PDB file of C-alpha atoms in Angstrom:
ATOM      1  CA  SER A 789     134.047   2.494  31.043  1.00  0.00           C
ATOM      2  CA  ALA A 790     134.730  -0.679  32.714  1.00  0.00           C
ATOM      3  CA  GLY A 791     134.065  -1.243  36.103  1.00  0.00           C
ATOM      4  CA  ASP A 792     135.283  -2.961  38.962  1.00  0.00           C
ATOM      5  CA  GLY A 793     137.750  -5.553  38.458  1.00  0.00           C
ATOM      6  CA  HIS A 794     136.354  -5.551  34.573  1.00  0.00           C
ATOM      7  CA  ASP A 795     140.052  -4.901  32.368  1.00  0.00           C
ATOM      8  CA  HIS A 796     138.536  -4.427  28.652  1.00  0.00           C
ATOM      9  CA  GLY A 797     142.112  -4.554  27.403  1.00  0.00           C
ATOM     10  CA  ALA A 798     144.221  -7.380  25.194  1.00  0.00           C
ATOM     11  CA  ALA A 799     143.002 -10.834  26.343  1.00  0.00           C
ATOM     12  CA  PRO A 800     145.780 -12.514  27.717  1.00  0.00           C
ATOM     13  CA  THR A 801     146.786 -15.409  24.923  1.00  0.00           C
ATOM     14  CA  ALA A 802     145.774 -19.184  26.028  1.00  0.00           C
ATOM     15  CA  THR A 803     148.778 -21.609  26.695  1.00  0.00           C
ATOM     16  CA  GLY A 804     147.746 -25.312  27.775  1.00  0.00           C
ATOM     17  CA  SER A 805     144.287 -27.081  27.579  1.00  0.00           C
ATOM     18  CA  ALA A 806     141.284 -25.492  28.909  1.00  0.00           C
ATOM     19  CA  LEU A 807     140.605 -26.952  32.621  1.00  0.00           C
ATOM     20  CA  PRO A 808     136.987 -28.713  32.821  1.00  0.00           C
ATOM     21  CA  ARG A 809     133.922 -26.624  33.754  1.00  0.00           C
ATOM     22  CA  PHE A 810     130.643 -26.521  34.315  1.00  0.00           C
ATOM     23  CA  ALA A 811     127.751 -23.674  34.491  1.00  0.00           C
ATOM     24  CA  ALA A 812     124.686 -23.654  35.942  1.00  0.00           C
ATOM     25  CA  VAL A 813     122.333 -21.010  35.718  1.00  0.00           C
ATOM     26  CA  SER A 814     118.851 -20.096  36.976  1.00  0.00           C
ATOM     27  CA  GLU A 815     115.970 -16.932  36.842  1.00  0.00           C
ATOM     28  CA  THR A 816     118.103 -15.514  40.419  1.00  0.00           C
ATOM     29  CA  PHE A 817     121.955 -17.077  39.981  1.00  0.00           C
ATOM     30  CA  GLU A 818     124.655 -17.935  37.580  1.00  0.00           C
ATOM     31  CA  LEU A 819     127.070 -20.608  38.876  1.00  0.00           C
ATOM     32  CA  VAL A 820     130.300 -21.461  36.933  1.00  0.00           C
ATOM     33  CA  GLY A 821     132.959 -23.861  38.412  1.00  0.00           C
ATOM     34  CA  VAL A 822     136.452 -24.595  37.252  1.00  0.00           C
ATOM     35  CA  LEU A 823     138.206 -27.691  37.923  1.00  0.00           C
ATOM     36  CA  ASN A 824     142.239 -28.285  38.858  1.00  0.00           C
ATOM     37  CA  GLY A 825     142.428 -31.450  39.738  1.00  0.00           C
ATOM     38  CA  THR A 826     140.734 -32.065  43.174  1.00  0.00           C
ATOM     39  CA  GLN A 827     140.618 -28.056  43.506  1.00  0.00           C
ATOM     40  CA  LEU A 828     137.284 -26.352  42.658  1.00  0.00           C
ATOM     41  CA  SER A 829     136.943 -22.779  41.727  1.00  0.00           C
ATOM     42  CA  LEU A 830     133.588 -21.355  41.929  1.00  0.00           C
ATOM     43  CA  TYR A 831     132.166 -17.954  40.772  1.00  0.00           C
ATOM     44  CA  LEU A 832     128.300 -17.149  41.786  1.00  0.00           C
ATOM     45  CA  ASP A 833     126.784 -13.815  39.725  1.00  0.00           C
ATOM     46  CA  ARG A 834     123.285 -12.601  39.957  1.00  0.00           C
ATOM     47  CA  PHE A 835     121.662 -13.709  35.756  1.00  0.00           C
ATOM     48  CA  ALA A 836     120.229 -10.038  35.737  1.00  0.00           C
ATOM     49  CA  ASP A 837     123.218  -7.978  36.119  1.00  0.00           C
ATOM     50  CA  ASN A 838     126.319 -10.103  36.117  1.00  0.00           C
ATOM     51  CA  SER A 839     127.637  -8.766  39.382  1.00  0.00           C
ATOM     52  CA  PRO A 840     128.604 -11.196  42.305  1.00  0.00           C
ATOM     53  CA  VAL A 841     126.231 -12.093  44.756  1.00  0.00           C
ATOM     54  CA  LYS A 842     127.365 -11.158  48.095  1.00  0.00           C
ATOM     55  CA  GLY A 843     127.061 -13.129  51.570  1.00  0.00           C
ATOM     56  CA  ALA A 844     126.176 -16.523  49.899  1.00  0.00           C
ATOM     57  CA  SER A 845     126.862 -20.046  50.773  1.00  0.00           C
ATOM     58  CA  ILE A 846     126.625 -22.755  48.247  1.00  0.00           C
ATOM     59  CA  GLU A 847     126.725 -26.797  49.201  1.00  0.00           C
ATOM     60  CA  LEU A 848     127.634 -28.548  45.912  1.00  0.00           C
ATOM     61  CA  GLU A 849     126.506 -32.357  45.453  1.00  0.00           C
ATOM     62  CA  ILE A 850     129.084 -33.635  42.932  1.00  0.00           C
ATOM     63  CA  GLY A 851     128.666 -37.576  41.520  1.00  0.00           C
ATOM     64  CA  GLY A 852     126.861 -37.841  44.732  1.00  0.00           C
ATOM     65  CA  ALA A 853     129.399 -36.318  46.914  1.00  0.00           C
ATOM     66  CA  LYS A 854     128.452 -33.728  49.390  1.00  0.00           C
ATOM     67  CA  VAL A 855     131.320 -30.965  48.674  1.00  0.00           C
ATOM     68  CA  ILE A 856     130.577 -27.618  50.959  1.00  0.00           C
ATOM     69  CA  ALA A 857     132.440 -24.469  49.348  1.00  0.00           C
ATOM     70  CA  GLU A 858     133.913 -22.196  51.302  1.00  0.00           C
ATOM     71  CA  PRO A 859     133.776 -18.167  50.330  1.00  0.00           C
ATOM     72  CA  ARG A 860     136.787 -16.324  49.137  1.00  0.00           C
ATOM     73  CA  ALA A 861     135.144 -12.659  47.974  1.00  0.00           C
ATOM     74  CA  ASP A 862     131.934 -11.796  47.039  1.00  0.00           C
ATOM     75  CA  GLY A 863     130.860 -13.867  44.249  1.00  0.00           C
ATOM     76  CA  GLU A 864     133.993 -16.506  44.947  1.00  0.00           C
ATOM     77  CA  PHE A 865     134.469 -19.816  46.287  1.00  0.00           C
ATOM     78  CA  ALA A 866     136.493 -22.639  46.306  1.00  0.00           C
ATOM     79  CA  ALA A 867     136.428 -26.223  47.311  1.00  0.00           C
ATOM     80  CA  VAL A 868     138.416 -29.254  47.340  1.00  0.00           C
ATOM     81  CA  LEU A 869     136.928 -32.830  46.340  1.00  0.00           C
ATOM     82  CA  ALA A 870     137.809 -35.881  48.090  1.00  0.00           C
ATOM     83  CA  GLU A 871     139.654 -37.511  45.169  1.00  0.00           C
ATOM     84  CA  THR A 872     140.316 -36.340  41.321  1.00  0.00           C
ATOM     85  CA  PRO A 873     137.133 -36.956  39.364  1.00  0.00           C
ATOM     86  CA  ARG A 874     137.263 -40.087  36.674  1.00  0.00           C
ATOM     87  CA  PRO A 875     136.727 -39.426  33.129  1.00  0.00           C
ATOM     88  CA  GLY A 876     133.239 -39.318  32.072  1.00  0.00           C
ATOM     89  CA  VAL A 877     130.304 -36.812  32.548  1.00  0.00           C
ATOM     90  CA  LEU A 878     129.781 -36.079  36.109  1.00  0.00           C
ATOM     91  CA  PRO A 879     126.385 -34.251  37.774  1.00  0.00           C
ATOM     92  CA  VAL A 880     126.851 -31.239  39.220  1.00  0.00           C
ATOM     93  CA  THR A 881     124.028 -29.851  41.556  1.00  0.00           C
ATOM     94  CA  ALA A 882     124.420 -26.743  43.780  1.00  0.00           C
ATOM     95  CA  THR A 883     122.147 -25.147  46.355  1.00  0.00           C
ATOM     96  CA  VAL A 884     122.093 -21.573  46.949  1.00  0.00           C
ATOM     97  CA  VAL A 885     121.262 -19.280  49.430  1.00  0.00           C
ATOM     98  CA  ALA A 886     122.089 -15.732  49.424  1.00  0.00           C
ATOM     99  CA  GLY A 887     119.680 -13.439  52.031  1.00  0.00           C
ATOM    100  CA  ALA A 888     116.058 -14.550  51.595  1.00  0.00           C
ATOM    101  CA  GLU A 889     116.746 -15.972  48.344  1.00  0.00           C
ATOM    102  CA  THR A 890     117.237 -19.818  48.193  1.00  0.00           C
ATOM    103  CA  ASP A 891     118.131 -21.435  44.747  1.00  0.00           C
ATOM    104  CA  LEU A 892     119.271 -24.773  43.239  1.00  0.00           C
ATOM    105  CA  LEU A 893     121.192 -24.930  40.527  1.00  0.00           C
ATOM    106  CA  ALA A 894     122.231 -28.000  38.160  1.00  0.00           C
ATOM    107  CA  GLY A 895     124.756 -29.008  35.464  1.00  0.00           C
ATOM    108  CA  GLU A 896     127.871 -31.035  34.641  1.00  0.00           C
ATOM    109  CA  PHE A 897     131.345 -31.382  34.321  1.00  0.00           C
ATOM    110  CA  ASP A 898     132.105 -33.156  30.840  1.00  0.00           C
ATOM    111  CA  LEU A 899     135.595 -34.625  32.060  1.00  0.00           C
ATOM    112  CA  HIS A 900     137.954 -36.213  28.855  1.00  0.00           C
ATOM    113  CA  GLU A 901     141.630 -37.736  29.623  1.00  0.00           C
ATOM    114  CA  ALA A 902     144.325 -35.158  29.019  1.00  0.00           C
ATOM    115  CA  PRO A 903     146.048 -35.862  25.816  1.00  0.00           C
ATOM    116  CA  HIS A 904     149.320 -37.115  25.687  1.00  0.00           C
ATOM    117  CA  ASP A 905     151.998 -35.110  24.511  1.00  0.00           C
ATOM    118  CA  ASP A 906     154.946 -37.849  24.277  1.00  0.00           C
ATOM    119  CA  ALA A 907     157.244 -37.122  21.668  1.00  0.00           C
ATOM    120  CA  ALA A 908     158.358 -41.265  21.801  1.00  0.00           C
ATOM    121  CA  GLU A 909     154.275 -41.811  21.136  1.00  0.00           C
ATOM    122  CA  ASN A 910     154.174 -39.309  18.523  1.00  0.00           C
ATOM    123  CA  LEU A 911     157.459 -41.317  16.837  1.00  0.00           C
ATOM    124  CA  GLY A 912     155.905 -44.588  17.198  1.00  0.00           C
ATOM    125  CA  GLY A 913     152.621 -43.417  15.947  1.00  0.00           C
ATOM    126  CA  TRP A 914     154.847 -41.812  12.391  1.00  0.00           C
ATOM    127  CA  LYS A 915     157.040 -45.415  12.471  1.00  0.00           C
ATOM    128  CA  GLU A 916     153.581 -47.417  12.207  1.00  0.00           C
ATOM    129  CA  TRP A 917     152.325 -45.567   9.343  1.00  0.00           C
ATOM    130  CA  ALA A 918     155.620 -45.754   7.864  1.00  0.00           C
ATOM    131  CA  THR A 919     156.461 -49.727   8.166  1.00  0.00           C
ATOM    132  CA  TRP A 920     152.414 -49.577   6.280  1.00  0.00           C
ATOM    133  CA  ALA A 921     153.126 -47.554   3.985  1.00  0.00           C
ATOM    134  CA  VAL A 922     156.585 -49.708   2.916  1.00  0.00           C
ATOM    135  CA  GLY A 923     154.919 -52.746   3.133  1.00  0.00           C
ATOM    136  CA  GLY A 924     152.075 -51.516   0.816  1.00  0.00           C
ATOM    137  CA  LEU A 925     154.760 -50.463  -2.069  1.00  0.00           C
ATOM    138  CA  VAL A 926     156.807 -53.859  -1.652  1.00  0.00           C
ATOM    139  CA  ALA A 927     153.571 -55.434  -2.203  1.00  0.00           C
ATOM    140  CA  LEU A 928     152.293 -52.961  -5.191  1.00  0.00           C
ATOM    141  CA  GLY A 929     155.924 -54.276  -6.347  1.00  0.00           C
ATOM    142  CA  VAL A 930     155.881 -58.063  -6.010  1.00  0.00           C
ATOM    143  CA  LEU A 931     152.543 -57.969  -7.909  1.00  0.00           C
ATOM    144  CA  LEU A 932     153.613 -55.848 -11.097  1.00  0.00           C
ATOM    145  CA  TRP A 933     156.921 -57.974 -11.498  1.00  0.00           C
ATOM    146  CA  ALA A 934     154.399 -61.408 -11.165  1.00  0.00           C
ATOM    147  CA  GLY A 935     152.137 -59.707 -13.832  1.00  0.00           C
ATOM    148  CA  ARG A 936     154.887 -58.843 -16.273  1.00  0.00           C
ATOM    149  CA  LYS A 937     156.472 -62.240 -15.718  1.00  0.00           C
ATOM    150  CA  ALA A 938     152.690 -63.831 -16.150  1.00  0.00           C
ATOM    151  CA  MET A 939     152.637 -61.595 -19.176  1.00  0.00           C
ATOM    152  CA  ALA A 940     156.129 -62.834 -20.424  1.00  0.00           C
ATOM    153  CA  ARG A 941     154.757 -66.547 -20.637  1.00  0.00           C
ATOM    154  CA  ARG A 942     152.260 -66.239 -22.867  1.00  0.00           C
ATOM    155  CA  PRO A 943     151.851 -67.856 -26.073  1.00  0.00           C
ATOM    156  CA  GLY A 944     149.963 -65.243 -28.379  1.00  0.00           C
ATOM    157  CA  ARG A 945     151.516 -62.289 -26.423  1.00  0.00           C
ATOM    158  CA  ALA A 946     150.167 -59.208 -28.921  1.00  0.00           C
ATOM    159  CA  GLY A 947     152.235 -58.599 -32.178  1.00  0.00           C
ATOM    160  CA  GLU A 948     152.699 -62.309 -32.266  1.00  0.00           C
ATOM    161  CA  PHE A 949     151.415 -64.775 -34.690  1.00  0.00           C
ATOM    162  CA  ALA A 950     150.569 -68.321 -34.573  1.00  0.00           C
TER     163      ALA A 950
END
């Protein structure tokens, strides 16, 4: 049977692109961060049994900038970055304090530019391909025509005797 907050029903269908995320694991804690623009959602569980960590605090360093995560619920935190990170690999260090336990976790965001889903851009790629294909066919036709014409002018064609 599923525990509190866990439903083993049908998984929702994924839509759109996945948001950037990082995972950082130690012998005590497991931290997952999901980035949506400047909004960072954090999920902190105990490594041993995957239970949410209660009463914890998290201080982050993301690409050199310090950020304090605000608790939302047991094991759930939110933070706001000063600006949207640029594409590339962004190191993440988290200091987790839960009662007498303190741990340092490290991970990284691997950020990529969002793919452009512009119909005009896709059409432009198709037009470029078609232009090259037509150009190649024209060049092939000119070569075949020039080759036939050159063969017609040559003396002593096959089947003729001098």
